Tab-separated table of C-alpha atoms (C1' of nucleotides) in Angstrom:
chain	number	residue	atom	x	y	z
A	156	MET	CA	53.695	68.509	73.863
A	157	LYS	CA	52.798	65.055	72.670
A	158	VAL	CA	51.333	64.299	69.267
A	159	LEU	CA	49.770	61.083	68.073
A	160	ILE	CA	49.993	60.379	64.365
A	161	VAL	CA	47.293	58.012	63.183
A	162	GLU	CA	48.407	57.064	59.688
A	163	ASP	CA	48.862	53.730	57.976
A	164	GLU	CA	51.315	54.857	55.347
A	165	SER	CA	54.463	54.315	57.356
A	166	GLU	CA	56.569	56.398	54.973
A	167	LEU	CA	54.453	59.486	55.548
A	168	ALA	CA	54.170	58.811	59.269
A	169	LYS	CA	57.934	58.615	59.559
A	170	ASP	CA	58.333	61.793	57.607
A	171	ILE	CA	55.952	63.713	59.848
A	172	THR	CA	57.531	62.276	62.962
A	173	GLN	CA	60.946	63.393	61.909
A	174	TYR	CA	59.818	66.895	61.214
A	175	LEU	CA	57.839	67.260	64.425
A	176	LEU	CA	60.727	65.949	66.460
A	177	ALA	CA	62.822	68.785	65.101
A	178	GLU	CA	60.054	71.106	66.259
A	179	HIS	CA	60.419	69.616	69.742
A	180	TYR	CA	57.178	67.737	69.766
A	181	VAL	CA	57.096	64.247	71.137
A	182	CYS	CA	55.513	61.882	68.633
A	183	GLU	CA	53.928	58.491	68.538
A	184	VAL	CA	52.573	56.667	65.544
A	185	ALA	CA	49.521	54.442	65.336
A	186	GLY	CA	49.263	52.493	62.103
A	187	SER	CA	45.723	51.280	62.542
A	188	TYR	CA	42.370	52.102	64.061
A	189	ARG	CA	42.906	49.603	66.827
A	190	GLU	CA	46.360	50.829	67.675
A	191	ALA	CA	45.127	54.390	67.834
A	192	GLU	CA	42.321	53.371	70.138
A	193	GLN	CA	44.748	51.690	72.490
A	194	LYS	CA	47.218	54.531	72.602
A	195	ILE	CA	44.545	57.116	73.198
A	196	ALA	CA	43.171	55.085	76.058
A	197	LEU	CA	46.588	55.105	77.665
A	198	TYR	CA	47.538	58.715	77.243
A	199	ASP	CA	45.974	62.110	76.768
A	200	TYR	CA	47.690	63.570	73.736
A	201	ASP	CA	47.910	67.269	73.158
A	202	CYS	CA	47.137	66.798	69.503
A	203	ILE	CA	46.062	63.945	67.263
A	204	LEU	CA	46.732	63.843	63.527
A	205	LEU	CA	44.045	61.577	62.168
A	206	ASP	CA	43.985	59.967	58.738
A	207	LEU	CA	40.413	58.957	57.961
A	208	MET	CA	41.318	56.055	55.677
A	209	LEU	CA	42.586	53.287	57.904
A	210	PRO	CA	43.011	49.593	57.059
A	211	ASP	CA	40.698	48.453	59.834
A	212	GLY	CA	38.125	51.175	60.085
A	213	ASN	CA	37.114	54.741	59.375
A	214	GLY	CA	38.624	57.619	61.264
A	215	LEU	CA	35.241	59.275	61.591
A	216	GLN	CA	34.171	56.516	63.931
A	217	LEU	CA	37.176	57.179	66.093
A	218	LEU	CA	36.243	60.829	66.100
A	219	GLU	CA	32.753	60.082	67.347
A	220	GLN	CA	34.127	57.812	69.981
A	221	LEU	CA	36.498	60.471	71.277
A	222	GLN	CA	33.749	63.024	71.313
A	223	GLN	CA	31.665	60.800	73.529
A	224	GLN	CA	34.589	60.552	75.921
A	225	ASN	CA	35.060	64.316	75.939
A	226	LYS	CA	38.450	63.804	74.383
A	227	GLN	CA	37.577	65.524	71.152
A	228	GLU	CA	39.984	68.372	71.560
A	229	GLY	CA	43.105	68.812	69.509
A	230	ILE	CA	42.255	66.684	66.496
A	231	ILE	CA	43.507	67.517	63.025
A	232	ILE	CA	42.237	65.392	60.176
A	233	ILE	CA	44.658	64.589	57.392
A	234	SER	CA	43.137	63.056	54.319
A	235	ALA	CA	43.465	62.703	50.578
A	236	LYS	CA	42.627	65.539	48.291
A	237	ASN	CA	39.086	66.244	47.210
A	238	ALA	CA	37.502	64.211	49.936
A	239	THR	CA	35.359	67.207	50.758
A	240	ASP	CA	32.607	65.037	52.068
A	241	ASP	CA	34.872	63.663	54.741
A	242	LYS	CA	36.035	67.124	55.582
A	243	ILE	CA	32.558	68.361	56.312
A	244	LYS	CA	31.673	65.315	58.359
A	245	GLY	CA	34.913	65.533	60.224
A	246	LEU	CA	34.508	69.127	61.247
A	247	GLN	CA	30.890	68.471	62.181
A	248	ASN	CA	32.014	65.651	64.380
A	249	GLY	CA	34.340	67.831	66.398
A	250	ALA	CA	37.654	67.872	64.603
A	251	ASP	CA	39.533	71.088	65.122
A	252	ASP	CA	41.141	71.360	61.739
A	253	TYR	CA	41.587	69.693	58.410
A	254	LEU	CA	44.593	69.215	56.187
A	255	THR	CA	44.732	67.681	52.723
A	256	LYS	CA	47.635	65.595	51.513
A	257	PRO	CA	50.081	66.536	50.392
A	258	PHE	CA	50.844	69.389	52.741
A	259	HIS	CA	53.860	71.445	53.661
A	260	HIS	CA	55.655	70.863	56.889
A	261	ALA	CA	55.304	74.467	57.934
A	262	GLU	CA	51.579	74.307	57.411
A	263	LEU	CA	51.238	71.252	59.572
A	264	SER	CA	53.326	72.846	62.256
A	265	ALA	CA	51.200	75.983	62.221
A	266	ARG	CA	47.989	73.983	62.499
A	267	ILE	CA	49.280	71.928	65.401
A	268	HIS	CA	50.451	74.992	67.197
A	269	SER	CA	47.135	76.691	66.737
A	270	VAL	CA	45.164	73.674	67.861
A	271	ILE	CA	47.261	73.179	70.977
A	272	ARG	CA	46.904	76.798	71.900
A	273	ARG	CA	43.179	76.635	71.498
A	274	LYS	CA	43.111	73.523	73.635
A	275	GLN	CA	45.080	75.202	76.384
A	276	PHE	CA	42.673	78.071	76.419
A	277	ALA	CA	39.810	75.644	76.589
A	278	HIS	CA	41.346	74.359	79.765
A	279	THR	CA	41.574	77.720	81.414
A	280	ASN	CA	39.241	77.267	84.247
A	281	ILE	CA	37.610	80.495	85.138
A	282	ILE	CA	35.253	81.117	87.988
A	283	GLU	CA	33.063	84.189	87.853
A	284	ASN	CA	31.316	85.526	90.887
A	285	HIS	CA	29.688	88.928	90.590
A	286	GLU	CA	32.474	91.444	90.031
A	287	LEU	CA	35.113	88.798	90.746
A	288	THR	CA	36.860	86.782	88.056
A	289	ILE	CA	39.174	84.030	89.212
A	290	ASP	CA	41.517	82.331	86.781
A	291	LEU	CA	42.526	79.008	88.265
A	292	LEU	CA	45.295	78.369	85.787
A	293	ALA	CA	46.928	81.742	85.907
A	294	LYS	CA	46.114	82.013	89.608
A	295	THR	CA	44.913	85.537	89.152
A	296	VAL	CA	41.942	87.450	90.464
A	297	LYS	CA	40.260	90.360	88.782
A	298	VAL	CA	37.714	92.828	90.036
A	299	HIS	CA	36.009	94.742	87.264
A	300	ASP	CA	38.715	93.475	84.908
A	301	GLN	CA	41.364	94.978	87.098
A	302	LEU	CA	43.994	92.637	88.446
A	303	VAL	CA	44.201	92.242	92.201
A	304	PRO	CA	47.549	90.847	93.309
A	305	LEU	CA	46.983	88.219	95.966
A	306	THR	CA	49.480	86.059	97.781
A	307	LYS	CA	49.174	82.288	97.672
A	308	LYS	CA	47.405	82.074	100.991
A	309	GLU	CA	45.031	84.866	100.132
A	310	PHE	CA	44.203	83.229	96.823
A	311	ALA	CA	43.613	79.884	98.487
A	312	LEU	CA	41.436	81.568	101.058
A	313	LEU	CA	39.294	83.353	98.484
A	314	LEU	CA	38.897	80.210	96.441
A	315	PHE	CA	37.877	78.244	99.487
A	316	PHE	CA	35.303	80.829	100.455
A	317	ILE	CA	33.781	81.030	97.015
A	318	SER	CA	33.659	77.316	96.432
A	319	ASN	CA	31.829	77.004	99.754
A	320	LYS	CA	29.756	80.127	99.430
A	321	ASN	CA	26.650	80.570	101.548
A	322	ARG	CA	28.037	78.047	103.975
A	323	VAL	CA	29.657	78.603	107.315
A	324	ILE	CA	33.318	77.657	107.354
A	325	SER	CA	35.013	76.969	110.637
A	326	LYS	CA	38.431	78.384	111.325
A	327	GLY	CA	39.678	74.856	111.852
A	328	ALA	CA	38.707	73.974	108.306
A	329	LEU	CA	40.375	77.108	107.024
A	330	ALA	CA	43.536	76.410	108.962
A	331	GLU	CA	43.743	72.896	107.625
A	332	HIS	CA	43.065	74.010	104.094
A	333	LEU	CA	45.670	76.731	104.185
A	334	SER	CA	48.482	74.999	105.966
A	335	GLY	CA	47.903	71.455	104.824
A	336	ASP	CA	48.839	70.364	108.266
A	337	MET	CA	46.304	68.655	110.475
A	338	ALA	CA	48.104	69.737	113.632
A	339	ASP	CA	46.963	73.260	112.984
A	340	MET	CA	43.389	72.141	113.345
A	341	PHE	CA	43.765	72.097	117.082
A	342	ASP	CA	46.069	74.844	118.208
A	343	ASN	CA	46.170	78.471	117.405
A	344	HIS	CA	44.367	80.058	114.496
A	345	ASP	CA	45.738	83.552	114.823
A	346	PHE	CA	47.203	83.569	111.371
A	347	ILE	CA	43.735	83.144	109.893
A	348	TYR	CA	42.754	86.551	111.216
A	349	ALA	CA	45.694	88.128	109.484
A	350	HIS	CA	45.026	86.514	106.115
A	351	VAL	CA	41.321	87.235	106.223
A	352	LYS	CA	42.044	90.823	107.066
A	353	ASN	CA	44.553	91.234	104.253
A	354	LEU	CA	42.249	89.563	101.751
A	355	LYS	CA	39.314	91.764	102.722
A	356	LYS	CA	41.470	94.830	102.536
A	357	LYS	CA	42.767	94.060	99.062
A	358	LEU	CA	39.351	93.208	97.689
A	359	GLN	CA	37.813	96.290	99.178
A	360	GLN	CA	40.548	98.517	97.803
A	361	ALA	CA	39.842	97.063	94.376
A	362	GLY	CA	36.233	98.129	94.695
A	363	CYS	CA	34.740	94.752	95.467
A	364	ASP	CA	31.714	94.504	97.710
A	365	ASN	CA	32.215	92.758	101.007
A	366	TYR	CA	30.506	89.394	100.838
A	367	LEU	CA	32.353	87.938	103.793
A	368	THR	CA	30.620	88.024	107.135
A	369	THR	CA	32.088	86.663	110.324
A	370	MET	CA	29.856	84.331	112.294
A	371	TYR	CA	30.782	85.063	115.855
A	372	GLY	CA	32.130	82.008	117.628
A	373	THR	CA	31.654	79.838	114.552
A	374	GLY	CA	33.622	80.947	111.539
A	375	TYR	CA	33.095	82.844	108.318
A	376	LYS	CA	30.497	82.840	105.561
A	377	TRP	CA	30.757	84.120	101.984
A	378	GLU	CA	27.293	85.244	100.971
A	379	ASN	CA	26.133	86.127	97.488
B	123	MET	CA	59.412	46.159	107.442
B	124	LYS	CA	61.969	44.804	109.842
B	125	VAL	CA	64.765	46.855	111.313
B	126	LEU	CA	67.778	45.649	113.238
B	127	ILE	CA	69.274	48.059	115.731
B	128	VAL	CA	72.917	47.325	116.477
B	129	GLU	CA	73.640	49.463	119.499
B	130	ASP	CA	75.213	48.679	122.839
B	131	GLU	CA	73.699	51.571	124.758
B	132	SER	CA	70.509	49.856	125.783
B	133	GLU	CA	68.853	53.106	126.724
B	134	LEU	CA	69.203	54.528	123.235
B	135	ALA	CA	68.285	51.222	121.641
B	136	LYS	CA	65.100	51.076	123.656
B	137	ASP	CA	64.276	54.638	122.757
B	138	ILE	CA	64.694	53.991	119.042
B	139	THR	CA	62.735	50.770	119.242
B	140	GLN	CA	59.833	52.468	120.890
B	141	TYR	CA	59.689	55.190	118.286
B	142	LEU	CA	60.014	52.852	115.319
B	143	LEU	CA	57.293	50.615	116.715
B	144	ALA	CA	54.982	53.596	116.646
B	145	GLU	CA	56.001	54.049	113.019
B	146	HIS	CA	54.925	50.465	112.391
B	147	TYR	CA	58.361	49.018	111.916
B	148	VAL	CA	59.266	45.714	113.480
B	149	CYS	CA	62.435	46.045	115.510
B	150	GLU	CA	65.109	43.851	116.970
B	151	VAL	CA	68.090	44.925	119.005
B	152	ALA	CA	71.589	43.512	118.958
B	153	GLY	CA	73.797	44.756	121.778
B	154	SER	CA	77.075	43.450	120.465
B	155	TYR	CA	79.001	42.588	117.342
B	156	ARG	CA	78.456	38.869	117.874
B	157	GLU	CA	74.756	39.227	118.484
B	158	ALA	CA	74.371	41.307	115.347
B	159	GLU	CA	76.257	38.712	113.325
B	160	GLN	CA	73.967	35.985	114.544
B	161	LYS	CA	70.766	37.824	113.930
B	162	ILE	CA	71.776	38.876	110.441
B	163	ALA	CA	72.628	35.305	109.593
B	164	LEU	CA	69.131	34.278	110.626
B	165	TYR	CA	67.082	36.950	108.929
B	166	ASP	CA	67.281	39.401	106.036
B	167	TYR	CA	66.451	42.759	107.543
B	168	ASP	CA	65.054	45.586	105.486
B	169	CYS	CA	67.269	48.050	107.269
B	170	ILE	CA	70.116	47.887	109.759
B	171	LEU	CA	71.012	50.731	112.091
B	172	LEU	CA	74.652	50.201	112.864
B	173	ASP	CA	76.599	51.809	115.679
B	174	LEU	CA	80.285	51.593	114.846
B	175	MET	CA	81.518	51.537	118.442
B	176	LEU	CA	80.693	48.129	119.823
B	177	PRO	CA	82.090	46.455	122.938
B	178	ASP	CA	83.421	43.451	121.057
B	179	GLY	CA	84.424	44.883	117.709
B	180	ASN	CA	84.159	47.648	115.141
B	181	GLY	CA	81.046	48.092	113.060
B	182	LEU	CA	83.122	48.683	109.955
B	183	GLN	CA	84.204	45.078	110.036
B	184	LEU	CA	80.604	44.024	110.108
B	185	LEU	CA	79.978	46.269	107.151
B	186	GLU	CA	82.761	44.638	105.144
B	187	GLN	CA	81.469	41.232	106.053
B	188	LEU	CA	77.973	42.053	104.898
B	189	GLN	CA	79.274	43.490	101.684
B	190	GLN	CA	81.069	40.252	100.917
B	191	GLN	CA	77.792	38.418	101.424
B	192	ASN	CA	75.977	40.886	99.161
B	193	LYS	CA	73.875	41.937	102.093
B	194	GLN	CA	75.196	45.440	102.187
B	195	GLU	CA	71.985	47.168	101.278
B	196	GLY	CA	69.889	49.105	103.739
B	197	ILE	CA	72.534	50.025	106.267
B	198	ILE	CA	72.464	53.295	108.160
B	199	ILE	CA	75.432	54.071	110.343
B	200	ILE	CA	74.749	55.838	113.603
B	201	SER	CA	77.766	57.189	115.360
B	202	ALA	CA	79.034	59.858	117.685
B	203	LYS	CA	79.556	63.385	116.510
B	204	ASN	CA	82.654	64.454	114.625
B	205	ALA	CA	83.661	60.949	113.654
B	206	THR	CA	84.064	62.119	110.070
B	207	ASP	CA	86.694	59.500	109.445
B	208	ASP	CA	84.253	56.751	110.230
B	209	LYS	CA	81.650	58.371	108.073
B	210	ILE	CA	83.849	58.369	105.028
B	211	LYS	CA	84.980	54.789	105.580
B	212	GLY	CA	81.452	53.718	106.227
B	213	LEU	CA	80.042	55.206	103.072
B	214	GLN	CA	82.985	53.842	101.103
B	215	ASN	CA	82.283	50.419	102.484
B	216	GLY	CA	78.744	50.452	101.265
B	217	ALA	CA	76.643	52.029	103.957
B	218	ASP	CA	73.598	53.765	102.553
B	219	ASP	CA	73.420	56.637	104.925
B	220	TYR	CA	74.937	58.142	108.006
B	221	LEU	CA	73.438	59.704	111.084
B	222	THR	CA	75.232	61.431	113.934
B	223	LYS	CA	74.084	61.195	117.524
B	224	PRO	CA	72.069	62.791	118.796
B	225	PHE	CA	69.428	62.785	116.078
B	226	HIS	CA	65.753	63.530	115.934
B	227	HIS	CA	63.237	60.742	115.634
B	228	ALA	CA	61.739	62.214	112.520
B	229	GLU	CA	65.134	62.361	110.928
B	230	LEU	CA	65.818	58.716	111.640
B	231	SER	CA	62.438	57.770	110.320
B	232	ALA	CA	63.010	59.673	107.100
B	233	ARG	CA	66.369	58.013	106.555
B	234	ILE	CA	65.027	54.541	107.156
B	235	HIS	CA	62.169	55.144	104.829
B	236	SER	CA	64.484	56.476	102.175
B	237	VAL	CA	66.896	53.573	102.507
B	238	ILE	CA	64.145	51.000	102.310
B	239	ARG	CA	62.697	52.638	99.264
B	240	ARG	CA	66.076	52.697	97.610
B	241	LYS	CA	66.545	49.045	98.432
B	242	GLN	CA	63.256	48.197	96.820
B	243	PHE	CA	64.259	50.076	93.713
B	244	ALA	CA	67.711	48.560	93.634
B	245	HIS	CA	66.549	45.889	91.222
B	246	THR	CA	64.699	48.009	88.738
B	247	ASN	CA	66.867	51.102	88.581
B	248	ILE	CA	63.918	52.964	87.179
B	249	ILE	CA	61.485	54.919	89.261
B	250	GLU	CA	58.236	56.079	87.742
B	251	ASN	CA	56.204	58.738	89.401
B	252	HIS	CA	53.315	60.166	87.428
B	253	GLU	CA	54.809	61.968	84.431
B	254	LEU	CA	58.309	61.534	85.826
B	255	THR	CA	60.627	58.707	84.899
B	256	ILE	CA	63.892	58.506	86.773
B	257	ASP	CA	66.648	56.211	85.628
B	258	LEU	CA	68.989	55.625	88.542
B	259	LEU	CA	71.668	54.012	86.447
B	260	ALA	CA	71.765	56.533	83.647
B	261	LYS	CA	71.021	59.324	86.139
B	262	THR	CA	68.468	60.775	83.811
B	263	VAL	CA	65.021	62.190	84.331
B	264	LYS	CA	62.246	62.252	81.797
B	265	VAL	CA	58.958	64.079	81.764
B	266	HIS	CA	56.512	62.692	79.270
B	267	ASP	CA	59.386	60.779	77.690
B	268	GLN	CA	61.274	63.978	77.159
B	269	LEU	CA	64.673	64.241	78.758
B	270	VAL	CA	65.170	66.908	81.407
B	271	PRO	CA	68.838	67.702	81.972
B	272	LEU	CA	69.492	67.980	85.703
B	273	THR	CA	72.709	68.642	87.533
B	274	LYS	CA	73.955	66.195	90.157
B	275	LYS	CA	72.551	68.174	93.036
B	276	GLU	CA	69.217	68.646	91.361
B	277	PHE	CA	69.046	64.963	90.607
B	278	ALA	CA	69.912	64.047	94.186
B	279	LEU	CA	67.330	66.493	95.405
B	280	LEU	CA	64.573	65.105	93.220
B	281	LEU	CA	65.433	61.562	94.193
B	282	PHE	CA	65.401	62.421	97.865
B	283	PHE	CA	62.053	64.101	97.541
B	284	ILE	CA	60.476	61.224	95.685
B	285	SER	CA	61.962	58.584	97.969
B	286	ASN	CA	60.368	60.406	100.871
B	287	LYS	CA	57.247	61.570	99.164
B	288	ASN	CA	54.296	62.673	101.250
B	289	ARG	CA	56.633	63.357	104.135
B	290	VAL	CA	57.975	66.626	105.374
B	291	ILE	CA	61.706	66.934	104.846
B	292	SER	CA	63.654	69.445	106.876
B	293	LYS	CA	66.175	71.665	105.192
B	294	GLY	CA	68.764	70.278	107.574
B	295	ALA	CA	68.185	66.804	106.222
B	296	LEU	CA	68.379	68.111	102.680
B	297	ALA	CA	71.562	70.014	103.377
B	298	GLU	CA	73.280	67.023	104.858
B	299	HIS	CA	72.045	64.753	102.117
B	300	LEU	CA	73.267	67.063	99.385
B	301	SER	CA	76.568	68.190	100.774
B	302	GLY	CA	77.576	65.088	102.649
B	303	ASP	CA	78.834	67.349	105.363
B	304	MET	CA	77.035	67.208	108.654
B	305	ALA	CA	78.251	70.627	109.647
B	306	ASP	CA	75.702	71.937	107.191
B	307	MET	CA	72.928	70.537	109.278
B	308	PHE	CA	73.287	73.379	111.687
B	309	ASP	CA	74.401	76.495	109.916
B	310	ASN	CA	73.270	78.091	106.761
B	311	HIS	CA	70.937	76.424	104.303
B	312	ASP	CA	70.853	79.129	101.678
B	313	PHE	CA	72.099	76.925	98.883
B	314	ILE	CA	69.084	74.679	99.330
B	315	TYR	CA	66.858	77.495	98.153
B	316	ALA	CA	68.845	77.829	94.966
B	317	HIS	CA	68.768	74.142	94.104
B	318	VAL	CA	65.098	73.779	94.912
B	319	LYS	CA	64.340	76.781	92.790
B	320	ASN	CA	66.339	75.479	89.828
B	321	LEU	CA	64.829	72.032	90.104
B	322	LYS	CA	61.304	73.390	90.228
B	323	LYS	CA	62.001	75.639	87.284
B	324	LYS	CA	63.354	72.854	85.112
B	325	LEU	CA	60.538	70.483	85.943
B	326	GLN	CA	57.937	73.106	85.322
B	327	GLN	CA	59.451	74.054	81.989
B	328	ALA	CA	59.300	70.414	80.995
B	329	GLY	CA	55.574	70.443	81.653
B	330	CYS	CA	55.657	68.597	84.942
B	331	ASP	CA	53.073	69.393	87.572
B	332	ASN	CA	54.361	70.956	90.743
B	333	TYR	CA	54.178	68.384	93.487
B	334	LEU	CA	56.541	70.178	95.825
B	335	THR	CA	55.011	72.323	98.516
B	336	THR	CA	56.954	74.268	101.073
B	337	MET	CA	55.913	73.808	104.661
B	338	TYR	CA	56.568	77.192	106.136
B	339	GLY	CA	59.143	77.097	108.888
B	340	THR	CA	59.533	73.348	108.543
B	341	GLY	CA	60.785	72.173	105.191
B	342	TYR	CA	59.413	70.747	101.978
B	343	LYS	CA	56.967	68.021	101.065
B	344	TRP	CA	56.599	66.164	97.778
B	345	GLU	CA	52.954	65.210	97.477
B	346	ASN	CA	51.440	62.811	95.005
C	18	DC	C1'	99.063	73.626	82.280
C	19	DT	C1'	95.724	76.841	80.772
C	20	DT	C1'	91.238	77.977	79.264
C	21	DC	C1'	86.552	77.295	79.094
C	22	DT	C1'	82.297	75.824	80.616
C	23	DA	C1'	78.942	74.200	83.669
C	24	DC	C1'	77.866	73.818	88.135
C	25	DT	C1'	77.636	75.330	93.005
C	26	DA	C1'	77.486	78.627	96.662
C	27	DT	C1'	76.653	83.144	98.518
C	28	DC	C1'	74.475	87.458	99.009
C	29	DA	C1'	71.200	91.259	99.237
C	30	DG	C1'	66.737	92.708	98.622
C	31	DC	C1'	62.238	91.767	98.640
C	32	DA	C1'	57.731	89.397	99.442
C	33	DC	C1'	55.505	86.569	102.303
C	34	DC	C1'	53.905	84.246	106.650
C	35	DT	C1'	53.221	84.145	111.432
C	36	DT	C1'	53.093	85.946	115.927
C	37	DC	C1'	52.421	89.405	119.284
C	38	DA	C1'	50.449	93.303	121.653
C	39	DT	C1'	46.787	95.969	121.698
C	40	DG	C1'	42.318	97.674	120.453
C	41	DT	C1'	37.526	96.605	119.245
C	42	DT	C1'	33.277	94.134	119.008
C	43	DG	C1'	29.644	90.904	120.200
C	44	DG	C1'	27.281	87.834	123.367
C	45	DC	C1'	25.831	86.918	127.941
C	46	DA	C1'	24.545	87.417	132.756
C	47	DA	C1'	23.356	90.113	136.584
D	81	DT	C1'	21.746	98.809	131.017
D	82	DT	C1'	26.084	97.727	132.607
D	83	DG	C1'	30.115	95.112	133.039
D	84	DC	C1'	32.654	91.233	131.836
D	85	DC	C1'	34.859	87.917	128.972
D	86	DA	C1'	35.823	85.701	124.890
D	87	DA	C1'	36.121	86.239	120.041
D	88	DC	C1'	37.773	88.933	116.553
D	89	DA	C1'	40.455	92.868	114.147
D	90	DT	C1'	44.419	95.442	113.430
D	91	DG	C1'	49.222	97.168	112.771
D	92	DA	C1'	53.804	96.329	113.611
D	93	DA	C1'	57.659	93.384	113.902
D	94	DG	C1'	60.612	89.565	113.121
D	95	DG	C1'	61.431	85.305	111.010
D	96	DT	C1'	61.319	82.624	106.730
D	97	DG	C1'	61.553	81.703	101.951
D	98	DC	C1'	62.272	83.221	97.042
D	99	DT	C1'	64.830	85.365	93.371
D	100	DG	C1'	68.394	87.246	90.300
D	101	DA	C1'	72.978	88.554	90.194
D	102	DT	C1'	77.395	87.428	91.154
D	103	DA	C1'	81.495	85.125	92.638
D	104	DG	C1'	83.860	80.871	93.397
D	105	DT	C1'	84.966	76.054	91.924
D	106	DA	C1'	85.725	71.729	89.675
D	107	DG	C1'	85.854	69.065	85.524
D	108	DA	C1'	86.433	68.861	80.628
D	109	DA	C1'	88.603	70.262	76.582
D	110	DG	C1'	92.387	71.906	74.162
DNA sequence: CTTCTACTATCAGCACCTTCATGTTGGCAA
DNA sequence: TTGCCAACATGAAGGTGCTGATAGTAGAAG
């Protein structure tokens, strides 16, 4: 977990760094608008603590910039008391949270934790296809909200079918995709039969309709 | 990449040459101690395959000589089975790796590749690979600048994987590389499972992507 | 030297992958 | 339609890899 602290008051920055280190976060400090810009370009931080008052620019600008780059996640604004105007603008512009100086360490920690968690959930890539729900991160498949335990190969197979749905997929392509070995493109594809069978069986047992049709002499097609 | 093959059995030398040519290495053969000496004086090879039993001298002498000239890097000893004595002396005298006849082509290729990579890194002592930073001198591994404590075996394993990345590595090769005992090439490889598991676990916990895929019935491959 | 700790190796049980033998289906030609 | 062959499906079997627990081992500390 890597945190960027954008703050020109080096005393405060050091203080925060020290505390977050103890919390097992990895920290970097940017003392100016420009420095922040550079660091963000180089690395995707899990969380950014952003002071709006910077010697060479306003943090709100940085916020807008990040939003345009789809990097707006995980930003916590830290600013002086009573700057309610900034707070409103900041949250409108995509900041995730707001903290007024001075603040307690524990509070900061809680905010960061919350923001990072939210960000991780935002990343959970989920594919929905009729009664099927595929979680790419957790590598799980649900049918009607009921978990279907699939093996790696079965999962890969299902994913490949659904991402190429309504298209015919040759067994050669399947073999290559599953084994990652080009050699398998040419010789025997017996193992495909087995995996397809097992996948179909598991899905069917979970109450999922059969969308997979075999195209005789050609391959398979997932239709829906 | 230029490889010198010091081997008096012309049949074997020719065989190796042919294979390495296909692997896009440039090869030269020296059939005797003297010939090897001459060729090495003329050109800095990236890798030297050294048979210890030569008609006009012992390869170990050559090894010592090269070490005195600071040319000791990139040497792989190839020798008859059960010559454990030679192996120990060879590795003590600065050889980078050891291979017993007969060996598989793929195995040789992997070793050469590994040795050449190591030679290239000999100057920097730091290998960077995506979020991984490996310090060969300090024997430390970092993920996102955060230290990951690895045991010797785990470290050796990771290094071997990364030095041969995008190639399939047999468990036999791993076993020999880790234990330094060629007997392990043939019998049981159970301990490999344990080390691979522990390594993967530690890397994953540190937030490192999983680049290691197992090639069923073949070995492992580090892909990135 | 003894104790302690961290590391390494081994094992059994399980899940998974692949292959094989056999049964079934679909296309094609007579 | 019938028969044939190739493509596909299926269940069983054996090999392979993963995992947690456990025992052995070496190095460090006292």
